[in-house]
Short mmCIF file of N, CA and C in Angstrom, two decimals:
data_model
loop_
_atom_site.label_atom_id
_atom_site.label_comp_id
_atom_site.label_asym_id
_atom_site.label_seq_id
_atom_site.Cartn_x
_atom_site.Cartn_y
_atom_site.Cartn_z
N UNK P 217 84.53 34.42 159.65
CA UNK P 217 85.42 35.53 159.45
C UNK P 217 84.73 36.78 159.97
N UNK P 218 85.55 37.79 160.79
CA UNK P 218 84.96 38.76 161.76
C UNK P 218 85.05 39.92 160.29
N UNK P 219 84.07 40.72 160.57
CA UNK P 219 84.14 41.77 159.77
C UNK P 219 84.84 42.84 160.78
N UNK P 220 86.01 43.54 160.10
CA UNK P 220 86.57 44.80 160.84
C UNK P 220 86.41 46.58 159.83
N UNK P 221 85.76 46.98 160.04
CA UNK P 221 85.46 48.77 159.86
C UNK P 221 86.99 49.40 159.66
N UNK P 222 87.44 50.13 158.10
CA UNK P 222 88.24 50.39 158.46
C UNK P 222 88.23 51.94 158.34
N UNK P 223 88.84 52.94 159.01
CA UNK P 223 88.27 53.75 159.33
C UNK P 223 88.92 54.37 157.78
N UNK P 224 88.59 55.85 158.28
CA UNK P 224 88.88 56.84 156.81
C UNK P 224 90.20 57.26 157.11
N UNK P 225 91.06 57.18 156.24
CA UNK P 225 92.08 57.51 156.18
C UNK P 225 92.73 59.67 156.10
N UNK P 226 93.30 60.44 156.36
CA UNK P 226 93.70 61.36 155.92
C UNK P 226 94.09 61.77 154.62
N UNK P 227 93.71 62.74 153.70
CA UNK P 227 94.35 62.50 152.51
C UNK P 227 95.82 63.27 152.54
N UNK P 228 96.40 63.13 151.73
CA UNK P 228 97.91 63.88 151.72
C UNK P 228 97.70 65.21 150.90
N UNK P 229 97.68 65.95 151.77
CA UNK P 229 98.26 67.69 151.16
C UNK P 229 98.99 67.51 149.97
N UNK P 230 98.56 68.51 148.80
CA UNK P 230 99.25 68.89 147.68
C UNK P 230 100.70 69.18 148.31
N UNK P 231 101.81 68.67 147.92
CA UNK P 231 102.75 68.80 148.13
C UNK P 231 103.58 69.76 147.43
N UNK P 232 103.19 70.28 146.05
CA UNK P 232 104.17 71.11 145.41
C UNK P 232 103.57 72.81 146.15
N UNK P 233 102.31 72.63 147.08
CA UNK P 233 101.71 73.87 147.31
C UNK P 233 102.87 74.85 148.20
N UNK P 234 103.64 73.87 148.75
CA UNK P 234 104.69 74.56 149.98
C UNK P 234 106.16 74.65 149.73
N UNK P 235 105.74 74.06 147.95
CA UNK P 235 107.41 74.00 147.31
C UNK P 235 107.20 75.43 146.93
N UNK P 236 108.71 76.42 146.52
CA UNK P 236 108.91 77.31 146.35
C UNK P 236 108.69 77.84 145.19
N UNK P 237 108.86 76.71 143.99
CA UNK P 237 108.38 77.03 142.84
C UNK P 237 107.05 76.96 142.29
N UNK P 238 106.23 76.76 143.18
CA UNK P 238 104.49 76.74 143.12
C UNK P 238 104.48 78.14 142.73
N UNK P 239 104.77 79.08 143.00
CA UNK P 239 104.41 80.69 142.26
C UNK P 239 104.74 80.53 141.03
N UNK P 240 106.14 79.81 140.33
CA UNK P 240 106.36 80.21 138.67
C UNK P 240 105.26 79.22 138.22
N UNK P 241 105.02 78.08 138.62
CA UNK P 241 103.91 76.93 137.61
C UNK P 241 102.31 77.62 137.99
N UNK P 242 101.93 78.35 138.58
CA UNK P 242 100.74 79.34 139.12
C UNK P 242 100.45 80.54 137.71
N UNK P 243 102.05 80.38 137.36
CA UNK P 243 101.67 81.73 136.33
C UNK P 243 101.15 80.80 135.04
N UNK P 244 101.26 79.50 134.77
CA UNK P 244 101.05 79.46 133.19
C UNK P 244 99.47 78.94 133.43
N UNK P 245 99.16 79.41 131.88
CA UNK P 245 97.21 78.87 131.90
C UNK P 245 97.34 77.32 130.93
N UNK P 246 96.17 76.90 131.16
CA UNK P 246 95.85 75.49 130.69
C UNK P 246 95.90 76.08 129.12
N UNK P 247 96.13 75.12 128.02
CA UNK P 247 96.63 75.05 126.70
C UNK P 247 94.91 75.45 126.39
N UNK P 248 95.27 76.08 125.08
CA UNK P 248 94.13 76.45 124.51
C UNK P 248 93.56 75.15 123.44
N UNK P 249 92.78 74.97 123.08
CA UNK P 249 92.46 73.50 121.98
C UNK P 249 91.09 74.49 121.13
N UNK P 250 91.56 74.33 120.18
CA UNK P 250 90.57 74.98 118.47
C UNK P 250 90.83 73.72 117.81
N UNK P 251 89.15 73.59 117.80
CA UNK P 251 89.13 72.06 117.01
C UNK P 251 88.99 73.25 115.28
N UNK P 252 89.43 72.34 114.16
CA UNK P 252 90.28 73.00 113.37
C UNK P 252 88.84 72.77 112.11
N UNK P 253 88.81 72.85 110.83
CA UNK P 253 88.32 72.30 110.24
C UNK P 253 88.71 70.89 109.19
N UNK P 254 89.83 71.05 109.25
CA UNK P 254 90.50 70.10 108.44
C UNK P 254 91.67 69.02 109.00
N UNK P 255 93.02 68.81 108.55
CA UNK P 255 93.93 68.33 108.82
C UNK P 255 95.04 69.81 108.78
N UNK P 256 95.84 69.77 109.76
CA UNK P 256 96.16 71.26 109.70
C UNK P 256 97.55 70.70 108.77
N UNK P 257 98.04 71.66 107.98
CA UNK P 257 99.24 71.28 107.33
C UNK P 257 100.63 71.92 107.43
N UNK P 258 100.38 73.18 108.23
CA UNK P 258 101.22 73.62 108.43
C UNK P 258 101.09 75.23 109.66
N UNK P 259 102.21 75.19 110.66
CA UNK P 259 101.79 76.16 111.51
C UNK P 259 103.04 76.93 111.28
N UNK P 260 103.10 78.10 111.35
CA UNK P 260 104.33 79.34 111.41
C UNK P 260 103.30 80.56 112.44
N UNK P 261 104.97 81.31 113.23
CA UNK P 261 104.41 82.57 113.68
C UNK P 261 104.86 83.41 112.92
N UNK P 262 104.24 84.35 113.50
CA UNK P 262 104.58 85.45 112.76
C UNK P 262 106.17 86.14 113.54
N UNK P 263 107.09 86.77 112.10
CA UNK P 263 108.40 87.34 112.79
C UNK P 263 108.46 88.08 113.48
N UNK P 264 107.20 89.22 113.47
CA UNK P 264 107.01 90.52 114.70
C UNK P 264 105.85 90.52 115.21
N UNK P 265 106.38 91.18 116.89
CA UNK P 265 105.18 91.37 117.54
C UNK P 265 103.69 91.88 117.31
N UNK P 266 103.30 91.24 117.60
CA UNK P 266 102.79 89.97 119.00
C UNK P 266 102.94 88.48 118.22
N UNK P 267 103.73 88.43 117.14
CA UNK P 267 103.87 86.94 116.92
C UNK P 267 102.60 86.05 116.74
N UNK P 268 101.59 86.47 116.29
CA UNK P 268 100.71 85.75 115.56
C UNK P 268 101.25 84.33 115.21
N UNK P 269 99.72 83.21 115.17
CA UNK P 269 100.00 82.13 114.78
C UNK P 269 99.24 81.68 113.49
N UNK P 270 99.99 81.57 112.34
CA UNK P 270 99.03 81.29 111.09
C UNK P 270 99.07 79.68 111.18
N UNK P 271 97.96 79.20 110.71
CA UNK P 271 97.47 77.94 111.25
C UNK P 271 96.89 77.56 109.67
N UNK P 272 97.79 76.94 108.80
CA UNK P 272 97.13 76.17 107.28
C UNK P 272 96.04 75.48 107.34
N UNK P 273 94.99 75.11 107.04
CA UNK P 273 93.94 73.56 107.76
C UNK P 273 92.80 73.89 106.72
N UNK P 274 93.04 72.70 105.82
CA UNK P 274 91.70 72.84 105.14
C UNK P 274 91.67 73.36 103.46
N UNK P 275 90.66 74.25 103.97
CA UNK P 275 90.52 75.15 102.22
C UNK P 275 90.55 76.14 102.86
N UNK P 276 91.31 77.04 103.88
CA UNK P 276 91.83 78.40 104.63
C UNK P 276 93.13 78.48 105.56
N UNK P 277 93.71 79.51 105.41
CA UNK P 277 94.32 80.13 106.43
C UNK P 277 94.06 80.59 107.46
N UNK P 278 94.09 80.66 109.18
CA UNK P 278 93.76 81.31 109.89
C UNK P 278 95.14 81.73 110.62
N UNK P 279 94.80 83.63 111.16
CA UNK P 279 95.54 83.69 112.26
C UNK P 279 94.87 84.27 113.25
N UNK P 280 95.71 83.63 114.27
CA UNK P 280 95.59 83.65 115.52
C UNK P 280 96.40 84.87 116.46
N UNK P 281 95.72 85.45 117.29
CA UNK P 281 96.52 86.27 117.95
C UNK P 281 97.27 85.99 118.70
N UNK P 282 98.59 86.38 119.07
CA UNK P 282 99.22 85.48 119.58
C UNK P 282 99.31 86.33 120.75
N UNK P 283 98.65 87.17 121.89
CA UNK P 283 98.65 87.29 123.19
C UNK P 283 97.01 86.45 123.78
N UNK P 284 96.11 86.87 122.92
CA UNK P 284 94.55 85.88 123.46
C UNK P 284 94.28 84.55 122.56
N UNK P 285 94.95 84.12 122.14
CA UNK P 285 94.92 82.98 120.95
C UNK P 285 93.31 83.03 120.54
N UNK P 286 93.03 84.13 120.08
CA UNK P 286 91.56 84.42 119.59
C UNK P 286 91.86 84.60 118.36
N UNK P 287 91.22 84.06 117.24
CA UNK P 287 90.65 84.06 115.57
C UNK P 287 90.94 85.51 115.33
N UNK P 288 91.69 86.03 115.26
CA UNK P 288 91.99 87.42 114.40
C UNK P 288 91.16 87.64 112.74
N UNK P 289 91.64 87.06 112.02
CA UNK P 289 90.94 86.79 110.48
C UNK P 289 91.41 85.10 110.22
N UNK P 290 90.32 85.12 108.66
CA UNK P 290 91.16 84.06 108.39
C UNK P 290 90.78 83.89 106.59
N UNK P 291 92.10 83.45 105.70
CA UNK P 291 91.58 83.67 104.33
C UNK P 291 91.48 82.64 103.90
N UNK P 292 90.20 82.65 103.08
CA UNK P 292 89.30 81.54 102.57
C UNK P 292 89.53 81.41 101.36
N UNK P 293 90.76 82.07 100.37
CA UNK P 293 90.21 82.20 98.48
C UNK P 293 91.21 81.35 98.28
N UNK P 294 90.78 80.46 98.34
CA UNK P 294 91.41 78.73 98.13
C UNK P 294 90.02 77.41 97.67
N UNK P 295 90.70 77.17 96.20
CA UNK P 295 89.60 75.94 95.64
C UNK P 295 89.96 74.76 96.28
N UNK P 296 91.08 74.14 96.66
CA UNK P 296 91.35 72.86 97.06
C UNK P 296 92.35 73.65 98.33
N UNK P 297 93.11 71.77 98.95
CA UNK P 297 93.53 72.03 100.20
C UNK P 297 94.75 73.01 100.11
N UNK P 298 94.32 74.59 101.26
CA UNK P 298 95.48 75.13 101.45
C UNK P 298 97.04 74.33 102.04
N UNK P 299 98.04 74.81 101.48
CA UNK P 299 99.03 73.90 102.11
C UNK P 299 100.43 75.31 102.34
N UNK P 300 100.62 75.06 103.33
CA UNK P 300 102.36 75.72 103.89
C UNK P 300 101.96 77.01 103.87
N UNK P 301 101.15 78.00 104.64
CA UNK P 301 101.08 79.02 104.68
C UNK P 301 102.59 79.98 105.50
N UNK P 302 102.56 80.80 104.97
CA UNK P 302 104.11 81.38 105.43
C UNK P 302 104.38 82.70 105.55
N UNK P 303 105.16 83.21 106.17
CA UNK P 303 104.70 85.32 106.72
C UNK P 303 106.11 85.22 105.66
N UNK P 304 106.35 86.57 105.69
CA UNK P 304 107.33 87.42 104.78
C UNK P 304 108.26 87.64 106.14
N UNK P 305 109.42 88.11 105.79
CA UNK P 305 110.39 88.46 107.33
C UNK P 305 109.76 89.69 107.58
N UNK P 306 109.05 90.59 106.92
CA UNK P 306 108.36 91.45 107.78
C UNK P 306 106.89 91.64 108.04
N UNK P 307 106.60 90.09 108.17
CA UNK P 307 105.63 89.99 108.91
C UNK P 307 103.71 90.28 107.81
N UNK P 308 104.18 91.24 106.66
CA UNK P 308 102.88 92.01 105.86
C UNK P 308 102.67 90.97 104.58
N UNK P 309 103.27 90.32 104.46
CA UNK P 309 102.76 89.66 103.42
C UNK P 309 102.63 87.60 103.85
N UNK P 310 102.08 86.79 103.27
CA UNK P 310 101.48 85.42 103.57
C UNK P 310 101.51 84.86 102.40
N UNK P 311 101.99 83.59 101.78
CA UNK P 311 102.38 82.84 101.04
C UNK P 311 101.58 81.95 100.82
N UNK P 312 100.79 81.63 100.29
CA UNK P 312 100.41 79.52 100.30
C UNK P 312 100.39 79.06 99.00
N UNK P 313 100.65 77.93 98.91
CA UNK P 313 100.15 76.89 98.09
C UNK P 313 98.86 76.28 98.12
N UNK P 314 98.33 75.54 97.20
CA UNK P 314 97.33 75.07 97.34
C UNK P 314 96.89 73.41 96.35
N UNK P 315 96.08 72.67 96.50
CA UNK P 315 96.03 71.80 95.78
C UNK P 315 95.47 71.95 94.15
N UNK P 316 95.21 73.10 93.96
CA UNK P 316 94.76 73.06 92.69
C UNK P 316 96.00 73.91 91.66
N UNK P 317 96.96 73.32 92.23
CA UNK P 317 98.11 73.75 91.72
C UNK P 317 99.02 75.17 91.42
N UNK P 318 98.64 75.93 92.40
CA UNK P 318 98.66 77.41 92.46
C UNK P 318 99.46 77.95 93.74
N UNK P 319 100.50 79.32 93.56
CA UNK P 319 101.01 79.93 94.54
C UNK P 319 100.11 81.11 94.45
N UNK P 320 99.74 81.56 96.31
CA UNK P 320 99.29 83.25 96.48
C UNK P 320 99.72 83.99 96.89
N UNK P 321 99.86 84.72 96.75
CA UNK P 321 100.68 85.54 97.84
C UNK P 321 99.54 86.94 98.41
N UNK P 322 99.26 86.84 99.68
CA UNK P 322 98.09 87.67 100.18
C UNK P 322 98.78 88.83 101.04
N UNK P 323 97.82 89.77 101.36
CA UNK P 323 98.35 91.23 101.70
C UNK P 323 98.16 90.87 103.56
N UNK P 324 98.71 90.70 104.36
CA UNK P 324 98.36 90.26 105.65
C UNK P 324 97.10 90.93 106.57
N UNK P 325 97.47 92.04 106.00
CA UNK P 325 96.30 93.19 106.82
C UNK P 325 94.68 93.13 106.09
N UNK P 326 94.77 93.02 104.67
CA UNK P 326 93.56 93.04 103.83
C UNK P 326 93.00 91.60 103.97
N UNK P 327 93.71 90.60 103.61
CA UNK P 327 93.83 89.68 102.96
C UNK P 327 93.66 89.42 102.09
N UNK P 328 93.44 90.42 101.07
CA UNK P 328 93.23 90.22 99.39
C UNK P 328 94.76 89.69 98.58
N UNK P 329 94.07 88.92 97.40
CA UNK P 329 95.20 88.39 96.74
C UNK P 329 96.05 89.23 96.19
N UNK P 330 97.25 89.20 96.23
CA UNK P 330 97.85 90.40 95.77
C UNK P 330 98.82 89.28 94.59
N UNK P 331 99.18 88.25 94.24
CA UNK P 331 99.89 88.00 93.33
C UNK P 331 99.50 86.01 93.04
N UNK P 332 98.65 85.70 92.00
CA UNK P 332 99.01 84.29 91.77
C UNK P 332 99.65 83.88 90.68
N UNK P 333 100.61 82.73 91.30
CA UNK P 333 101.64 82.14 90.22
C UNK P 333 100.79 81.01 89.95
N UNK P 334 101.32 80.82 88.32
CA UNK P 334 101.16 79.41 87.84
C UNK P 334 101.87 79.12 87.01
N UNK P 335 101.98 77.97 87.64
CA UNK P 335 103.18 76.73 86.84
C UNK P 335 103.40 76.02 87.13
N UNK P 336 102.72 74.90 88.22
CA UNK P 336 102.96 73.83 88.47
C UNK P 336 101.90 72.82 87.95
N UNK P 337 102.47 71.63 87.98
CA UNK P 337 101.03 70.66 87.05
C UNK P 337 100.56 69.87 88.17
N UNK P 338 101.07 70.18 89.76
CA UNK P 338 100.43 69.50 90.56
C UNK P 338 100.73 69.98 92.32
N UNK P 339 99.63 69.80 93.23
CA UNK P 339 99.85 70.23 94.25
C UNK P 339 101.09 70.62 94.70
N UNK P 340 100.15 72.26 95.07
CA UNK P 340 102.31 72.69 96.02
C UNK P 340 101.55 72.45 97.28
N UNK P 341 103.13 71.73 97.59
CA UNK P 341 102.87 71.22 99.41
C UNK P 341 103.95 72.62 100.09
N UNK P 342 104.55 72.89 99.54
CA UNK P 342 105.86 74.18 100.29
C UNK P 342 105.81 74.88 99.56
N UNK P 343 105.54 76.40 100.25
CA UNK P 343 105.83 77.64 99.58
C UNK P 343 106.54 78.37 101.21
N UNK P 344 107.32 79.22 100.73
CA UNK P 344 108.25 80.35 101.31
C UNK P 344 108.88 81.48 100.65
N UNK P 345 109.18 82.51 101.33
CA UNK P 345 109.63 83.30 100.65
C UNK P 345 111.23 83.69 101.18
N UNK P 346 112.08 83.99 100.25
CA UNK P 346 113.09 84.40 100.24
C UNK P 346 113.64 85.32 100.91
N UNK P 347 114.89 85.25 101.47
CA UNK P 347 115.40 86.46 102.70
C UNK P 347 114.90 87.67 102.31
N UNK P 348 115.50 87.52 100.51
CA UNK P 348 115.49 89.28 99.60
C UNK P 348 114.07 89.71 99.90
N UNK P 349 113.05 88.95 100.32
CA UNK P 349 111.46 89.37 99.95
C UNK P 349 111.06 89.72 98.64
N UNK P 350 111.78 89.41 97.71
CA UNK P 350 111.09 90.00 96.33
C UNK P 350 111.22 88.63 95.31
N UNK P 351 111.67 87.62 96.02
CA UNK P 351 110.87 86.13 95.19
C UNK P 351 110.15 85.20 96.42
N UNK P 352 109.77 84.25 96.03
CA UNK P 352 109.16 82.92 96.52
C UNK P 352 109.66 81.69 96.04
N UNK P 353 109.49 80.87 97.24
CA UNK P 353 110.17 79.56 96.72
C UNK P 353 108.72 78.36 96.51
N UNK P 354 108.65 77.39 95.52
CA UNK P 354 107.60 76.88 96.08
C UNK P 354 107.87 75.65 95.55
N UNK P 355 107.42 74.34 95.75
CA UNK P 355 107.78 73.38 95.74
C UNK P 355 106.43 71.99 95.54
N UNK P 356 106.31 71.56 94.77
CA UNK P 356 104.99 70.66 94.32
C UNK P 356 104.96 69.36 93.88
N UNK P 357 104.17 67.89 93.98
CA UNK P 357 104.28 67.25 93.56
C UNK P 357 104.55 66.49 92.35
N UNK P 358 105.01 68.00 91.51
CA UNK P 358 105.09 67.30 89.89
C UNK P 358 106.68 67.46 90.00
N UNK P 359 107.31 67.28 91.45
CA UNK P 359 108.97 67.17 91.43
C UNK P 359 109.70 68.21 90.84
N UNK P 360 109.11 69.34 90.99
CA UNK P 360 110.00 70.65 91.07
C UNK P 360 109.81 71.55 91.81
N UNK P 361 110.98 72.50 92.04
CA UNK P 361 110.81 73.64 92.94
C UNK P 361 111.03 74.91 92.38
N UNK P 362 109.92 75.79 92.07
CA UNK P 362 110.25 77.04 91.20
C UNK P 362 110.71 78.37 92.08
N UNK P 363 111.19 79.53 91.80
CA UNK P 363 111.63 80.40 92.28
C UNK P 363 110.79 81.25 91.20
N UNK P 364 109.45 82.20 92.07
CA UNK P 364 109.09 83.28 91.57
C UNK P 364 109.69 84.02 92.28
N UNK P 365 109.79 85.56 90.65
CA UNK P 365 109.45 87.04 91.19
C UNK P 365 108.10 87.55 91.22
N UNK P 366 108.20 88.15 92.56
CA UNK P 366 106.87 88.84 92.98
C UNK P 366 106.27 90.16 92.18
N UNK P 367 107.32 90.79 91.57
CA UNK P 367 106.53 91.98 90.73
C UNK P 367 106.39 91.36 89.53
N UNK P 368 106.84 90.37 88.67
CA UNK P 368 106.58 90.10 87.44
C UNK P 368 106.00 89.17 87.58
N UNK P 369 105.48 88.43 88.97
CA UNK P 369 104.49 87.10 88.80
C UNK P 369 104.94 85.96 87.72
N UNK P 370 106.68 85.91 87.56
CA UNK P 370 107.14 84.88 86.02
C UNK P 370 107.80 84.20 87.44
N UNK P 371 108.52 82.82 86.71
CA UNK P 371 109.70 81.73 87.00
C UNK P 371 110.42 82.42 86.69
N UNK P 372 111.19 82.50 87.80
CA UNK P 372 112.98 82.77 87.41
C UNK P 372 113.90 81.72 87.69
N UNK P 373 113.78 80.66 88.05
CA UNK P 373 114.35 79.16 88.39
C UNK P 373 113.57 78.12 88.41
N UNK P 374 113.71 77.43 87.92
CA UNK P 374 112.58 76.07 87.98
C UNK P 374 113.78 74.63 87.79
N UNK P 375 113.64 73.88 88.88
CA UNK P 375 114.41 73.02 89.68
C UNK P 375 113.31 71.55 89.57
N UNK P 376 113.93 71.32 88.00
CA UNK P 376 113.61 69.52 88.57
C UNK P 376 114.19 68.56 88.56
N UNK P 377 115.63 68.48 89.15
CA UNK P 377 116.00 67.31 89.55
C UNK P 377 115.69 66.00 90.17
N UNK P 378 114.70 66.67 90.70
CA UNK P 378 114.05 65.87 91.79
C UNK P 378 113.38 64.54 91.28
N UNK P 379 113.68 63.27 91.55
CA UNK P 379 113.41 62.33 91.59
C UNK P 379 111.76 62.05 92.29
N UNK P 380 111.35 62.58 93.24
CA UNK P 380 109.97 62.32 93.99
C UNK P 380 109.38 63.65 94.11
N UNK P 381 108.19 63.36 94.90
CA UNK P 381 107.20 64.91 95.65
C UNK P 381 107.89 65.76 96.00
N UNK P 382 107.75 66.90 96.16
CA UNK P 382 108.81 67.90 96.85
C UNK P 382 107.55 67.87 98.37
N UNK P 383 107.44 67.75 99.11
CA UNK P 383 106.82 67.77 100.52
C UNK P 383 107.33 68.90 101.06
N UNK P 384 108.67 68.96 101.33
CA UNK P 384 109.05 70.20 102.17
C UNK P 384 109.75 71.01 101.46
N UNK P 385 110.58 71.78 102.66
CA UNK P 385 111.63 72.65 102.07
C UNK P 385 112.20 73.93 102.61
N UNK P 386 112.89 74.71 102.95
CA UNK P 386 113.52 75.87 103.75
C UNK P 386 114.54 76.69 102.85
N UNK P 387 114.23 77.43 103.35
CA UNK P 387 115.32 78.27 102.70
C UNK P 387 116.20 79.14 103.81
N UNK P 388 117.83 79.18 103.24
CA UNK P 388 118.71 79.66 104.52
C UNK P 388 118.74 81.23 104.51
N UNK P 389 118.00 81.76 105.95
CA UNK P 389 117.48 83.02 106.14
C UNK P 389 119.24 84.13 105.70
N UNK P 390 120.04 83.56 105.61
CA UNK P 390 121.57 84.55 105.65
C UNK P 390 122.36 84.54 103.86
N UNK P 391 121.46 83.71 103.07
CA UNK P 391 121.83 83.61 101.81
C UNK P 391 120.14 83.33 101.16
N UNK P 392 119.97 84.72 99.90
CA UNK P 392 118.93 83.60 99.40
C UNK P 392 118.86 82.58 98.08
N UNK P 393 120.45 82.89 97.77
CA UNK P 393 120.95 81.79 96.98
C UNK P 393 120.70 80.05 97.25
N UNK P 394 120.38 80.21 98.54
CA UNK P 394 120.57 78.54 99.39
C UNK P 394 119.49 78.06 99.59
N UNK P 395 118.28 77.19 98.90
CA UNK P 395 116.82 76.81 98.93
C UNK P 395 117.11 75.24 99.15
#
């Protein structure tokens, strides 16, 4: 059997370089990746600009800036796993739950605690706050979902119908009758 040399072939030109839409895919940058500390549990932006990204993970909150996706702050006054961190519709106040059975509600700019509820006998996995901004909704594995007020830090609804975990939960931004 003859041995035959085969020569080098040409390679083929990037082809999308001479397509027209090569300028709009030119503008976006490669994805950012923040290895996290934990299991993240929950992500929300923020409602006003620049739309911050609060990022749950762990035993903290972090946000993120949302034009350099750079570590802005991040709040740490959490004994067990933070869970469902959440902005206010205007953006100044931050919500979480946590595993040691507790709602916070933190000042966005300080990050000091500005209000903790208690009354649940077991991890809140969902906390949010209400269109009105002057309660919270929060929701925990001991199968209820309470409705605090924020200046009296009391229950004003406590919801246990619930057959299982409460895991999630939303509330409809145009009624805050509707949880």
């Amino acid at each position: 059997m003859d041995y035959k040399p085969v020569g080098v072939g040409k390679t083929v030109r990037n082809a999308r370089r001479g397509l027209p839409e090569a300028g709009y895919w030119k503008k976006f940058q490669s994805p950012v990746l923040v290895k996290e500390y934990g299991m993240v549990t929950s992500l929300e932006f923020s409602p006003i600009k620049p739309h911050d990204l609060l990022v749950t993970a762990a035993m903290r909150l972090q946000v993120y800036n949302g034009r350099t996706s750079q570590l802005k702050k991040a709040i740490t006054r959490f004994h067990g796993q933070a869970r469902s961190g959440s902005y206010r519709s205007d953006g100044k106040l931050i919500v979480a739950g946590d595993d040691t059975n507790i709602v916070q509600v933190f000042d966005g700019a300080s990050r000091s605690v500005l209000r903790t509820f208690k009354g649940h006998q077991d991890p809140v996995h969902v906390t949010r706050f209400l269109p009105n901004n002057v309660h919270v909704m929060s929701g925990s594995d001991d199968k209820t979902v309470q409705i605090w007020d924020i200046p009296s830090q009391k229950a004003v609804n406590v919801f246990s119908e619930h057959t299982d975990y409460v895991r999630s939960g939303c509330v409809f931004a145009g009624n805050a009758n509707v949880v």
